[in-house]
Coordinates of N, CA, C and O in Angstrom, one line a residue:
X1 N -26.6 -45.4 -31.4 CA -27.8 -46.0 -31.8 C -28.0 -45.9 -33.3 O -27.9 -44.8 -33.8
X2 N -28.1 -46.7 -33.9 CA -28.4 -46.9 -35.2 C -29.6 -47.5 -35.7 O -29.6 -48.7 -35.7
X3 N -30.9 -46.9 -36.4 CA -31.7 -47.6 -36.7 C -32.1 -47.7 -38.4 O -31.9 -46.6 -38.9
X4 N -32.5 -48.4 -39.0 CA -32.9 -48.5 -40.3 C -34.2 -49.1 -40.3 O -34.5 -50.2 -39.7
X5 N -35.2 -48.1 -41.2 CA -36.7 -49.2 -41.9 C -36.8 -48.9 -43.0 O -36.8 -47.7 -43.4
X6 N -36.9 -50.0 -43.7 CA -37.9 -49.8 -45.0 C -39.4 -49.1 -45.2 O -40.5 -49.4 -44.6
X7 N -39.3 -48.0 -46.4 CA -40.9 -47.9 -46.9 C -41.3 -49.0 -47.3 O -40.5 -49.9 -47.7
X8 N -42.9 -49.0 -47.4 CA -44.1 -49.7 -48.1 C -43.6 -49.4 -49.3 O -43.8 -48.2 -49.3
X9 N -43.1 -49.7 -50.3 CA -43.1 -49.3 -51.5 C -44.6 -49.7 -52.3 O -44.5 -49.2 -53.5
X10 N -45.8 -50.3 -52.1 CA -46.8 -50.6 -52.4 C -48.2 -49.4 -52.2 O -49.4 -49.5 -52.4
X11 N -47.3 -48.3 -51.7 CA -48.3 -47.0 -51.2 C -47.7 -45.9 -51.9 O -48.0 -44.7 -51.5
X12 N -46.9 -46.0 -53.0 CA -46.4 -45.2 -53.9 C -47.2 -44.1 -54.4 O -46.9 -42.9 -54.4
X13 N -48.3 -44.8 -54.7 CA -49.3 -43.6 -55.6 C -50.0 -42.3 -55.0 O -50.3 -42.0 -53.9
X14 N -50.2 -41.7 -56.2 CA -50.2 -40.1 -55.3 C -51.6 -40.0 -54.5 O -52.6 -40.3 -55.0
X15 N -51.4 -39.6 -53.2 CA -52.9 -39.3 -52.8 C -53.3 -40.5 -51.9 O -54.5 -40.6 -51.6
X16 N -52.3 -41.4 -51.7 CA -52.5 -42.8 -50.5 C -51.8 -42.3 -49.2 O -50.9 -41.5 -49.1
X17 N -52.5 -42.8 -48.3 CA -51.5 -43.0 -47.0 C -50.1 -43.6 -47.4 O -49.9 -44.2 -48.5
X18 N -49.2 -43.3 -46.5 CA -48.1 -43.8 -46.8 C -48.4 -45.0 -45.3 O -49.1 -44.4 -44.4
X19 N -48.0 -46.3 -45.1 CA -48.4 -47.2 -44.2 C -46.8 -46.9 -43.7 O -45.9 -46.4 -44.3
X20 N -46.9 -47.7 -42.2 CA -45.3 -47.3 -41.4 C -44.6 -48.0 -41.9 O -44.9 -48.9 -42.6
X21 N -43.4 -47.7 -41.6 CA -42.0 -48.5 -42.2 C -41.7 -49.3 -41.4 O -41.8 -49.0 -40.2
X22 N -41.1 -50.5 -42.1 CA -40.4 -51.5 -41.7 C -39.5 -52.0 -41.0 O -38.6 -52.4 -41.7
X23 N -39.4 -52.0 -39.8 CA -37.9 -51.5 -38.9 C -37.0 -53.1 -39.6 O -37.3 -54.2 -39.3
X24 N -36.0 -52.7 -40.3 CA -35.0 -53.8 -40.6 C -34.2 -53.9 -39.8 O -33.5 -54.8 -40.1
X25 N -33.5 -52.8 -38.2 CA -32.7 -52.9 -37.8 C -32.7 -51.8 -36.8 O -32.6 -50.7 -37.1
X26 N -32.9 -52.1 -35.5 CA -32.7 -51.0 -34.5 C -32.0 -51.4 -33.4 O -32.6 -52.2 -32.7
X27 N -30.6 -50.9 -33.0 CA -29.8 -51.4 -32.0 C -28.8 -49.9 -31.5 O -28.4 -48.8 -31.9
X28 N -28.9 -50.6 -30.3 CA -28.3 -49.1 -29.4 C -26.9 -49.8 -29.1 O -26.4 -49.4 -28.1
X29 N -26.1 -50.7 -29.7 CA -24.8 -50.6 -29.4 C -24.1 -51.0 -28.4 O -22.9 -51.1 -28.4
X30 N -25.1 -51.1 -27.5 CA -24.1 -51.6 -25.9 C -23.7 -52.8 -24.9 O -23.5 -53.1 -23.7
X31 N -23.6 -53.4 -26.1 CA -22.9 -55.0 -26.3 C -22.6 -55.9 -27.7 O -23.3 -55.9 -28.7
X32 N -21.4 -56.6 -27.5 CA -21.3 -57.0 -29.1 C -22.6 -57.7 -29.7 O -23.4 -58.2 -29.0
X33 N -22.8 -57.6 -30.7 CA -24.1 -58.1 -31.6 C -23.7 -58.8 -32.8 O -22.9 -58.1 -33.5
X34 N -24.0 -60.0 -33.3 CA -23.8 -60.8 -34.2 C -23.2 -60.2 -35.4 O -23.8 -59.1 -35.5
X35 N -22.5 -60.2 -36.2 CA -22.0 -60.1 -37.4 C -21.3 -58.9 -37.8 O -20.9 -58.7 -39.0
X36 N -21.1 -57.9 -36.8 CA -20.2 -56.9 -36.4 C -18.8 -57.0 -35.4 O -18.7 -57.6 -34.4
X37 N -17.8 -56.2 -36.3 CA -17.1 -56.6 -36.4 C -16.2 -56.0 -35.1 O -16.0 -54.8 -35.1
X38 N -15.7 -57.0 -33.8 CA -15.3 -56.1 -32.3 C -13.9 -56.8 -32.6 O -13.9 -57.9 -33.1
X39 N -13.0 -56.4 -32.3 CA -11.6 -56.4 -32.0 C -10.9 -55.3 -31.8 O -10.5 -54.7 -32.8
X40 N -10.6 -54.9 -30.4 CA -10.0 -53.5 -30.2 C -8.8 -53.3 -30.9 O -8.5 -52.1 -30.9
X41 N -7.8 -54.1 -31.5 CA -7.2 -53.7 -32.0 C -7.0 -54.0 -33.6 O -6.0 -54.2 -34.2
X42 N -8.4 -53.9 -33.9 CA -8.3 -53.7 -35.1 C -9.5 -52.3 -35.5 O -9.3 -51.3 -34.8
X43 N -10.7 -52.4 -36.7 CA -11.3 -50.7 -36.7 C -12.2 -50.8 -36.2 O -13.0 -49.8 -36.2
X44 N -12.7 -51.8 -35.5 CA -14.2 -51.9 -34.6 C -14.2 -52.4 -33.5 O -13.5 -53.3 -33.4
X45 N -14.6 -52.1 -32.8 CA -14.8 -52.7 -31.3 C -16.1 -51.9 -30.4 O -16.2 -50.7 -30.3
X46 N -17.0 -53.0 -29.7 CA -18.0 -52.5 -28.7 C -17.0 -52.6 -27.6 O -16.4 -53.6 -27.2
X47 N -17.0 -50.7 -26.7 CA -17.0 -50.7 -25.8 C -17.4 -49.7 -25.3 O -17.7 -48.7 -26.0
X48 N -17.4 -49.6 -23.5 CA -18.2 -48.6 -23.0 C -19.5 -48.5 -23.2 O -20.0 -47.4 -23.2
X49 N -20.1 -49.4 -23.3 CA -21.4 -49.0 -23.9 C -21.9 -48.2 -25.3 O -22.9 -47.5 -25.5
X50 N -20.6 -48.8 -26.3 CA -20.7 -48.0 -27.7 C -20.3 -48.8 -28.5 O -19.9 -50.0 -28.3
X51 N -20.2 -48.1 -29.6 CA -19.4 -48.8 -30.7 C -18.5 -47.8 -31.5 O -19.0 -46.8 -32.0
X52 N -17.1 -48.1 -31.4 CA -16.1 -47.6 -32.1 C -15.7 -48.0 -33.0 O -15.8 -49.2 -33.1
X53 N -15.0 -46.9 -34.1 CA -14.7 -47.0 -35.2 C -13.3 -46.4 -35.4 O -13.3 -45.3 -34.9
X54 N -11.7 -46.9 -36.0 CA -11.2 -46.3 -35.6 C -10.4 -46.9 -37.4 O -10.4 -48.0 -37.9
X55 N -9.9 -45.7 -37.8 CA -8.6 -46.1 -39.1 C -7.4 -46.6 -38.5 O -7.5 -46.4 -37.3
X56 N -6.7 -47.1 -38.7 CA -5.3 -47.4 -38.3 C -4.4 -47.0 -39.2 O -3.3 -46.6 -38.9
X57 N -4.8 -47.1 -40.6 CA -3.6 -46.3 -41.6 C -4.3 -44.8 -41.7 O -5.5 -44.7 -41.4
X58 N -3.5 -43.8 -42.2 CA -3.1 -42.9 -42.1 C -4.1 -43.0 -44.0 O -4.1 -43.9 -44.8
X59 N -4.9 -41.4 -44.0 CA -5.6 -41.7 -45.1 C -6.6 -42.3 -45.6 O -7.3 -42.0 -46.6
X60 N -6.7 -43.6 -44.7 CA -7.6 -44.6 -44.8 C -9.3 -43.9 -44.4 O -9.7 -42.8 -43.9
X61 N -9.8 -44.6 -44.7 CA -11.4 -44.4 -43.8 C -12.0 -45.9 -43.3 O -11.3 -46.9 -43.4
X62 N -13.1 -46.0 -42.7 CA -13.6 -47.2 -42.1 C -15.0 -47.3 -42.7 O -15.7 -46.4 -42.3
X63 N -15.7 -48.1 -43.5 CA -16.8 -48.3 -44.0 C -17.4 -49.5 -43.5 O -16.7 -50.5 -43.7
X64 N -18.6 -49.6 -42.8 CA -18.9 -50.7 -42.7 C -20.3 -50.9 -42.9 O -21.2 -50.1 -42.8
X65 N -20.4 -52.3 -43.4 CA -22.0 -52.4 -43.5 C -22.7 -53.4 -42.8 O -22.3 -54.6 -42.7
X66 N -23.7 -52.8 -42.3 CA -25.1 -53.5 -41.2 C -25.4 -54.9 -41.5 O -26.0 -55.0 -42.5
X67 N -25.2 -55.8 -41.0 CA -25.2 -57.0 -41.1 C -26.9 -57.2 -41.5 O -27.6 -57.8 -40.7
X68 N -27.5 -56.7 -42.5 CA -28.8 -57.1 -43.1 C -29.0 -58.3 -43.7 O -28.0 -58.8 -44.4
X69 N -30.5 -59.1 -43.6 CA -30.6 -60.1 -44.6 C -30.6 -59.9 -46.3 O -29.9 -60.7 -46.8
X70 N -31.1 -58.9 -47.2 CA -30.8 -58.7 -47.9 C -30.8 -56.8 -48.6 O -31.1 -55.9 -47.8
X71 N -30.6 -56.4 -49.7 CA -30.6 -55.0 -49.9 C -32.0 -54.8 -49.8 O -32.8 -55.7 -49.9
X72 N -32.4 -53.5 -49.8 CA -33.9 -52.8 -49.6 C -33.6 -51.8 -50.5 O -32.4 -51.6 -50.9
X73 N -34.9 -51.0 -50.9 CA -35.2 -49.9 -51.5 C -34.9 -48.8 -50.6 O -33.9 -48.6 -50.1
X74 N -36.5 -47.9 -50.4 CA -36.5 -46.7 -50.7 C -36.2 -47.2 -48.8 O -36.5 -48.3 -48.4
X75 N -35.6 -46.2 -48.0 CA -35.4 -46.2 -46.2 C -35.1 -45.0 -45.9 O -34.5 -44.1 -46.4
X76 N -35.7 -45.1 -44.5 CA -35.4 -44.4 -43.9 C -33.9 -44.8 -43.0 O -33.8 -45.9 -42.4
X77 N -33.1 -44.1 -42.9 CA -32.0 -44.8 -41.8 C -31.8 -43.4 -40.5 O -32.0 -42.2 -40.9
X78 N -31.5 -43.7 -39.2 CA -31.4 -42.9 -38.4 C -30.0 -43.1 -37.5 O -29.7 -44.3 -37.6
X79 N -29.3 -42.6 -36.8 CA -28.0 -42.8 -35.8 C -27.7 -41.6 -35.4 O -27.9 -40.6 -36.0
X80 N -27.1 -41.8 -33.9 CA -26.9 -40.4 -33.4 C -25.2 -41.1 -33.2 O -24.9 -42.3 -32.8
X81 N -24.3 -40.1 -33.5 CA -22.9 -40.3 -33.6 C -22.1 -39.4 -32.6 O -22.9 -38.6 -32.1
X82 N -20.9 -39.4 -32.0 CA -20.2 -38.8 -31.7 C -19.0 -38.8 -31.7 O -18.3 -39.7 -31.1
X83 N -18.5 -37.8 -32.5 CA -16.5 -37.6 -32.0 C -15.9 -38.4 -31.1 O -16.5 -37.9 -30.1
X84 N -15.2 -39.2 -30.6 CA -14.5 -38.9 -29.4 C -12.8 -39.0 -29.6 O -12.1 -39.3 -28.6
X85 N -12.4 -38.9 -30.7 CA -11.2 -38.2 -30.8 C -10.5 -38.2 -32.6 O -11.3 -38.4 -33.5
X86 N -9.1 -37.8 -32.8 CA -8.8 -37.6 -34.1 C -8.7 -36.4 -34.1 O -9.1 -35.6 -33.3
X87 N -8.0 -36.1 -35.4 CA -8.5 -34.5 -36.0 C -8.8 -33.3 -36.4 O -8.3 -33.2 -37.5
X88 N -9.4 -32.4 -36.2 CA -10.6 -31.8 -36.5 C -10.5 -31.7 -37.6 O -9.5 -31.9 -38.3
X89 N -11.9 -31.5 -38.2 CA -12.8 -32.1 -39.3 C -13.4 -33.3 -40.0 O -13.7 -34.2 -39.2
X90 N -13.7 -33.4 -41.2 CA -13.9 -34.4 -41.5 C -12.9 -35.2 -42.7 O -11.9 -34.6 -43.1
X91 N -13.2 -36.2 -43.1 CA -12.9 -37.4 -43.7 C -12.6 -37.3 -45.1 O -13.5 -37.1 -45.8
X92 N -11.4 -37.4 -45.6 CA -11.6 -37.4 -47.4 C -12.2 -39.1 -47.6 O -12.4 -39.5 -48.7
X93 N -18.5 -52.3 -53.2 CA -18.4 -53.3 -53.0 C -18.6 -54.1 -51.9 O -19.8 -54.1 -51.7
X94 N -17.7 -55.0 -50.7 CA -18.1 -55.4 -49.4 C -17.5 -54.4 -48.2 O -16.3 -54.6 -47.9
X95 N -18.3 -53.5 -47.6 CA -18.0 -52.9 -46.7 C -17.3 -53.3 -45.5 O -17.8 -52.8 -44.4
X96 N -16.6 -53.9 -45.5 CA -15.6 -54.4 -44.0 C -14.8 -54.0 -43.0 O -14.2 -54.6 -42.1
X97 N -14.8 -52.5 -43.3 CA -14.1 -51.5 -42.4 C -12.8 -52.1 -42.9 O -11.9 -52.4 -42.0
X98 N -12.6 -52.2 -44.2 CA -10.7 -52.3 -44.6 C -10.4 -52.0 -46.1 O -9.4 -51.4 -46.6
X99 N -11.7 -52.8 -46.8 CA -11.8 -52.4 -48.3 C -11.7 -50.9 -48.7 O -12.0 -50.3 -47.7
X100 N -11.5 -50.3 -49.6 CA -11.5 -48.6 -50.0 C -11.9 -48.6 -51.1 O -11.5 -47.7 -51.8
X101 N -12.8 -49.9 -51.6 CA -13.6 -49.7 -53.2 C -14.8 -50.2 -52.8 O -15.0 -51.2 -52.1
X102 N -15.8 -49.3 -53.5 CA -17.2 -49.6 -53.6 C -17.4 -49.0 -54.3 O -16.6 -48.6 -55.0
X103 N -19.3 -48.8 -54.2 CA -20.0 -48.0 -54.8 C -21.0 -48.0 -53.7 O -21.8 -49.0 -53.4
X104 N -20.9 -46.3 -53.2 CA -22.1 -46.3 -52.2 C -22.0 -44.4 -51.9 O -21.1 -43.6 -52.1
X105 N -22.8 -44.3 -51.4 CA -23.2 -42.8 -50.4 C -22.6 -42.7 -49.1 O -22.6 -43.4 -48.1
X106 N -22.1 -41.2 -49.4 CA -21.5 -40.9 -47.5 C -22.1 -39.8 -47.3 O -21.7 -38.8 -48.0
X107 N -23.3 -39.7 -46.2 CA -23.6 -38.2 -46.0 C -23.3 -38.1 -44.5 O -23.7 -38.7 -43.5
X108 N -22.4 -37.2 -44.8 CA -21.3 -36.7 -43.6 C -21.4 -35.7 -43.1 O -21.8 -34.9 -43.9
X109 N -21.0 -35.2 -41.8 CA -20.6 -34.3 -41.0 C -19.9 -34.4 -39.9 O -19.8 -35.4 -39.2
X110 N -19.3 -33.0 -39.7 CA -17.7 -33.1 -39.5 C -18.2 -32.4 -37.9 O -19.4 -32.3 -37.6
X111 N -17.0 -32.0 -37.0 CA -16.8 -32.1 -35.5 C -16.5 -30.2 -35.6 O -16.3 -29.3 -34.7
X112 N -16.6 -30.0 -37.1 CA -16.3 -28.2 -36.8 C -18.1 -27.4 -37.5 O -18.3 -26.2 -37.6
X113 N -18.9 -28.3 -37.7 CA -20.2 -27.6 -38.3 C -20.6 -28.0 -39.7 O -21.7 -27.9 -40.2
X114 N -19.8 -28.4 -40.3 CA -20.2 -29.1 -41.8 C -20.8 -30.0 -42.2 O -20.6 -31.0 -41.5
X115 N -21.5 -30.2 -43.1 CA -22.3 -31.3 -43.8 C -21.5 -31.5 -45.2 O -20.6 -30.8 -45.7
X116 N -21.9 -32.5 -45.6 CA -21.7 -33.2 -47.1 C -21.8 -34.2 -47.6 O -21.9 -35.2 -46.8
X117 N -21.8 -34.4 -49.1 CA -22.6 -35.6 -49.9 C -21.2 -36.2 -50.9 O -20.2 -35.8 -51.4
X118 N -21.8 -37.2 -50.7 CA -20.3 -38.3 -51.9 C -20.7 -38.9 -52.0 O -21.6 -39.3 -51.4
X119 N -20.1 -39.6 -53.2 CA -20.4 -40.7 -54.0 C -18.9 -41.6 -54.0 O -17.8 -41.0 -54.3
X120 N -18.9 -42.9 -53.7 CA -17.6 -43.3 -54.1 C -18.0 -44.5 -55.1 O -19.0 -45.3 -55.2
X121 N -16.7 -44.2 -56.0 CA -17.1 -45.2 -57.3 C -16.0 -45.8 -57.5 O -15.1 -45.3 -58.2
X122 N -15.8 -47.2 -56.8 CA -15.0 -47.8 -56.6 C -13.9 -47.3 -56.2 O -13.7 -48.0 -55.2
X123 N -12.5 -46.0 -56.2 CA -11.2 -46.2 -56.0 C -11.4 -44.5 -55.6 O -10.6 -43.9 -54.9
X124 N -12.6 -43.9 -56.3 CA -12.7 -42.4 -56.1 C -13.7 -41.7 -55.6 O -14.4 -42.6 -55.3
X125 N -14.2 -40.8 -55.2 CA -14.5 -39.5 -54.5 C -15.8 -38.9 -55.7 O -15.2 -37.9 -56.0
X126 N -16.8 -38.9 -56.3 CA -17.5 -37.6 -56.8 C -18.3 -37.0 -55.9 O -19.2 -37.6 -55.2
X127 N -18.1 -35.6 -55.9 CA -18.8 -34.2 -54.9 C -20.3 -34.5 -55.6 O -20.4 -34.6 -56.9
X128 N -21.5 -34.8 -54.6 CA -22.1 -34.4 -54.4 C -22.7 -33.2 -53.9 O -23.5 -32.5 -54.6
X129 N -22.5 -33.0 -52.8 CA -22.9 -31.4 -51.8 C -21.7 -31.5 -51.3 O -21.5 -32.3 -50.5
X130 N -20.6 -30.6 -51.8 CA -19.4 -30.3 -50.9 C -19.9 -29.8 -49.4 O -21.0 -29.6 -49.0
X131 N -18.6 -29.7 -48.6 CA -18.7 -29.6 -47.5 C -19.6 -27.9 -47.2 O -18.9 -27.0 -47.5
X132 N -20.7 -27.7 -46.9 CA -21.0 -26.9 -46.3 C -21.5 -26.9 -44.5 O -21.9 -27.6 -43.6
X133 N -20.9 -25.0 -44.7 CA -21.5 -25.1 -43.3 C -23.4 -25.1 -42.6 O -24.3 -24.5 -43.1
X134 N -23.6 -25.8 -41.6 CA -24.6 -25.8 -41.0 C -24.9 -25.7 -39.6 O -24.4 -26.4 -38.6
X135 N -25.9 -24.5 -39.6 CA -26.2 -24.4 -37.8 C -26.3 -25.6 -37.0 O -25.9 -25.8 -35.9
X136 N -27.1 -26.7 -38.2 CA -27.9 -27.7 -37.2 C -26.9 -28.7 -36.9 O -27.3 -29.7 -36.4
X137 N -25.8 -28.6 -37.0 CA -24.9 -29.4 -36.4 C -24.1 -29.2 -35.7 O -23.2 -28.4 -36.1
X138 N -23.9 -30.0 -33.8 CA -23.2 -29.5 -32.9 C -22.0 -29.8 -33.2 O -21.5 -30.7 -33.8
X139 N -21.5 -28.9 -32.5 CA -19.7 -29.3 -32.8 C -18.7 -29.8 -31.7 O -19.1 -30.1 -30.6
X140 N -17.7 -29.8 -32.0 CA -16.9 -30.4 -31.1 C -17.3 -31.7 -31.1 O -17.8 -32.3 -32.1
X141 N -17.1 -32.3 -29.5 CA -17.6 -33.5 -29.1 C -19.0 -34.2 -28.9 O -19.1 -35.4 -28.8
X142 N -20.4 -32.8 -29.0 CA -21.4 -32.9 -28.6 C -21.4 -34.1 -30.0 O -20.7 -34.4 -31.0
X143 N -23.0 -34.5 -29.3 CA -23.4 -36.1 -30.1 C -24.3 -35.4 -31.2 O -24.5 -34.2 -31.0
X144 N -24.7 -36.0 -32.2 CA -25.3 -35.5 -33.4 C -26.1 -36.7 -33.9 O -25.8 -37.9 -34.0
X145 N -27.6 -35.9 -34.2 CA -28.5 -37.2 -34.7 C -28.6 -36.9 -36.1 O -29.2 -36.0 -36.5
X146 N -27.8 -37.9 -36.9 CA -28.0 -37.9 -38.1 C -29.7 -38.6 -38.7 O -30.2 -39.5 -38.0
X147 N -30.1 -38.1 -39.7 CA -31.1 -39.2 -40.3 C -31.2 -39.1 -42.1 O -30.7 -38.1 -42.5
X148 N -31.9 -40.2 -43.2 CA -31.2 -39.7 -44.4 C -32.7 -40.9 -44.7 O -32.9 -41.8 -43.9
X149 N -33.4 -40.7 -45.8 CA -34.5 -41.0 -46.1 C -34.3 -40.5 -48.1 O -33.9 -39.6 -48.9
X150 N -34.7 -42.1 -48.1 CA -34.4 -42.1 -49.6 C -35.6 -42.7 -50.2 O -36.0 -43.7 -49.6
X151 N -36.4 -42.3 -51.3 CA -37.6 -42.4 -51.9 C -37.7 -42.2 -53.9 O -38.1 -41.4 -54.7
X152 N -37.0 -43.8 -53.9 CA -36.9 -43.2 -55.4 C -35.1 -42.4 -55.7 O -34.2 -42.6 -54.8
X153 N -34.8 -42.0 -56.5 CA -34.2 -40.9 -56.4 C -34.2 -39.7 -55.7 O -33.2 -39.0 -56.0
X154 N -35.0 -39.4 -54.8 CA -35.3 -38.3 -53.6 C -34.2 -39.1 -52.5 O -34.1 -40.3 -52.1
X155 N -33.7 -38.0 -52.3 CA -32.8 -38.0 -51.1 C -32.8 -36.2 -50.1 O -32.9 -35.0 -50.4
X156 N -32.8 -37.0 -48.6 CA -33.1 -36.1 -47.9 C -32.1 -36.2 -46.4 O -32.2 -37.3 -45.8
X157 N -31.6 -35.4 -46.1 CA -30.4 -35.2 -45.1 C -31.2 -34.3 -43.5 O -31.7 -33.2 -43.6
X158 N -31.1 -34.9 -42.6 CA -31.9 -34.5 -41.5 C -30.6 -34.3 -40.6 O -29.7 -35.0 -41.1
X159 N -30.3 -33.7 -39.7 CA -29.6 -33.6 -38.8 C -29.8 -32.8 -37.8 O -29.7 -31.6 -38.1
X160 N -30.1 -33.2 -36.4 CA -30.7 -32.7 -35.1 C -32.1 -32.2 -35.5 O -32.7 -31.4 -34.8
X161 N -32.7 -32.8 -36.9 CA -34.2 -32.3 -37.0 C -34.4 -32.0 -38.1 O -35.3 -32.4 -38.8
X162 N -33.2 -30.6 -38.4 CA -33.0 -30.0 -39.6 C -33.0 -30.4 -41.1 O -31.9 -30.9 -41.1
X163 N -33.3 -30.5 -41.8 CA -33.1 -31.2 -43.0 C -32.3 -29.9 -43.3 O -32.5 -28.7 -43.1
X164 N -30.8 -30.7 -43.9 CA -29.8 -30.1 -44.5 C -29.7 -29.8 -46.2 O -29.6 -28.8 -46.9
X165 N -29.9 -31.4 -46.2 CA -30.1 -31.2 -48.1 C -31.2 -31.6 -48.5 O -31.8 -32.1 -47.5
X166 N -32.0 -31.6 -49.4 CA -33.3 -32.2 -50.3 C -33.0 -32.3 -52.1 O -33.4 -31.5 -53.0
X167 N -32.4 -33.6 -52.2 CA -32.1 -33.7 -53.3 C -32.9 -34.3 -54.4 O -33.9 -34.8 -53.8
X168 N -33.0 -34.7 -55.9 CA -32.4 -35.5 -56.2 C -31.2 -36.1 -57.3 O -30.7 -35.6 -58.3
X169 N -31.1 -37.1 -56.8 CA -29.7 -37.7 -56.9 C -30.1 -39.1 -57.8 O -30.5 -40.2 -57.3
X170 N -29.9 -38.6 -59.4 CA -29.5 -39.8 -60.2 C -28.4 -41.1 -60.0 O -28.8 -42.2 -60.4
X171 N -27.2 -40.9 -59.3 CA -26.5 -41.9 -59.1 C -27.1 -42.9 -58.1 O -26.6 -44.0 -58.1
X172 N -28.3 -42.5 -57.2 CA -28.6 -43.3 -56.2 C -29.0 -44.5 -56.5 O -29.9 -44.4 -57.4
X173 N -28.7 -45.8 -56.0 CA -29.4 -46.9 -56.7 C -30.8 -47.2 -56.3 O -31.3 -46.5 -55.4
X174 N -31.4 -48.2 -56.9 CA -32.3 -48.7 -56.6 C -32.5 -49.2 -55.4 O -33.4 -48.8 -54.8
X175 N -31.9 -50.1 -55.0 CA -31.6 -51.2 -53.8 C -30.3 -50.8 -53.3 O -29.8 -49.9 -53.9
X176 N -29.4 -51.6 -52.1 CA -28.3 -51.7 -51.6 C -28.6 -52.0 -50.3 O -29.8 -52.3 -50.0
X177 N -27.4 -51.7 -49.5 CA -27.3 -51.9 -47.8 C -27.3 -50.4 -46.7 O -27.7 -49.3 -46.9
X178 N -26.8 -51.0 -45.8 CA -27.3 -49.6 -44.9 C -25.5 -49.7 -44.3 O -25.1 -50.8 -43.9
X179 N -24.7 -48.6 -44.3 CA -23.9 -48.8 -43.3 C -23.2 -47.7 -42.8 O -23.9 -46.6 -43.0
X180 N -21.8 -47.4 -42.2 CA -21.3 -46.7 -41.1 C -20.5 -46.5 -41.8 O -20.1 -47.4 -42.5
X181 N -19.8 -44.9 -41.8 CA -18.3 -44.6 -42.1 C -17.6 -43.9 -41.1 O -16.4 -43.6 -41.3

């Protein structure tokens, strides 16, 4: 399940309600859906009632981004993920599950208890929150609800509830897309 909303950004000022957010995107995955990308033998494919993600080169990773109408600001995004094979640990422009240049955020966690923050800048890697360990994330196979809420430069890492990180983070842009690694 993957869902994304936008804030009101018009409720900014100190001491307003904040008004609900925007749902730009809420789908549970369990059938192909427009402008995602299914071919089992290539890195994506709906099945089982899911959606998989898979590298095929060795090194590689899989990025992909949510078929939105255009970038948003400040969001909330939510997804509950799970393992189901590979292994253990985790993972060292147009997101298409093939490119390996951009410029975007990965806040990750891994299948042994870890969390962490990255930045990729086009061809490289900068550490944000290296990999640390965290209770609030199940391990092994069990499913994990990520969530990640950006406000401004404020960035905030939720997982099974927990907020992991509370940052902020100058590199974050203003606008962009929402997507999957």
């Amino acid at each position: 399940t993957l869902a994304a909303a936008a804030l009101d950004p018009s409720d900014s000022a100190p001491n307003t309600a904040r008004a609900a957010p925007r749902v730009l995107f809420a789908e549970r995955f369990v059938a192909p859906l427009p402008g995602w990308p299914n071919n089992p033998d290539g890195i994506a494919w709906f099945q089982s009632g899911g959606y998989r993600l898979a590298s095929r080169n060795a090194g590689s990773f899989v990025a992909l981004a949510a078929p939105l109408p255009a970038p948003e600001g400040d969001v909330i995004i939510s997804a509950r993920f799970r393992k189901t094979a590979g292994p253990p640990g985790g993972g060292s422009s147009t997101l298409d599950g093939q490119n390996q240049y951009g410029r975007f955020l990965v806040l990750e966690i891994n299948d042994q208890g870890d969390i962490g923050i990255w930045q990729r800048e086009q061809s490289r890697w900068l550490e944000v929150v290296p990999w640390t360990r965290s209770d609030a994330v199940r391990t092994g196979t069990q499913p994990n609800e990520l969530a990640v809420k950006t406000e401004g430069p404020a960035l905030q890492f939720i997982v099974n509830g927990s907020q992991v990180a509370d940052l902020r983070y100058r590199g974050l842009p203003n606008d962009g897309g929402v997507g999957i690694f």
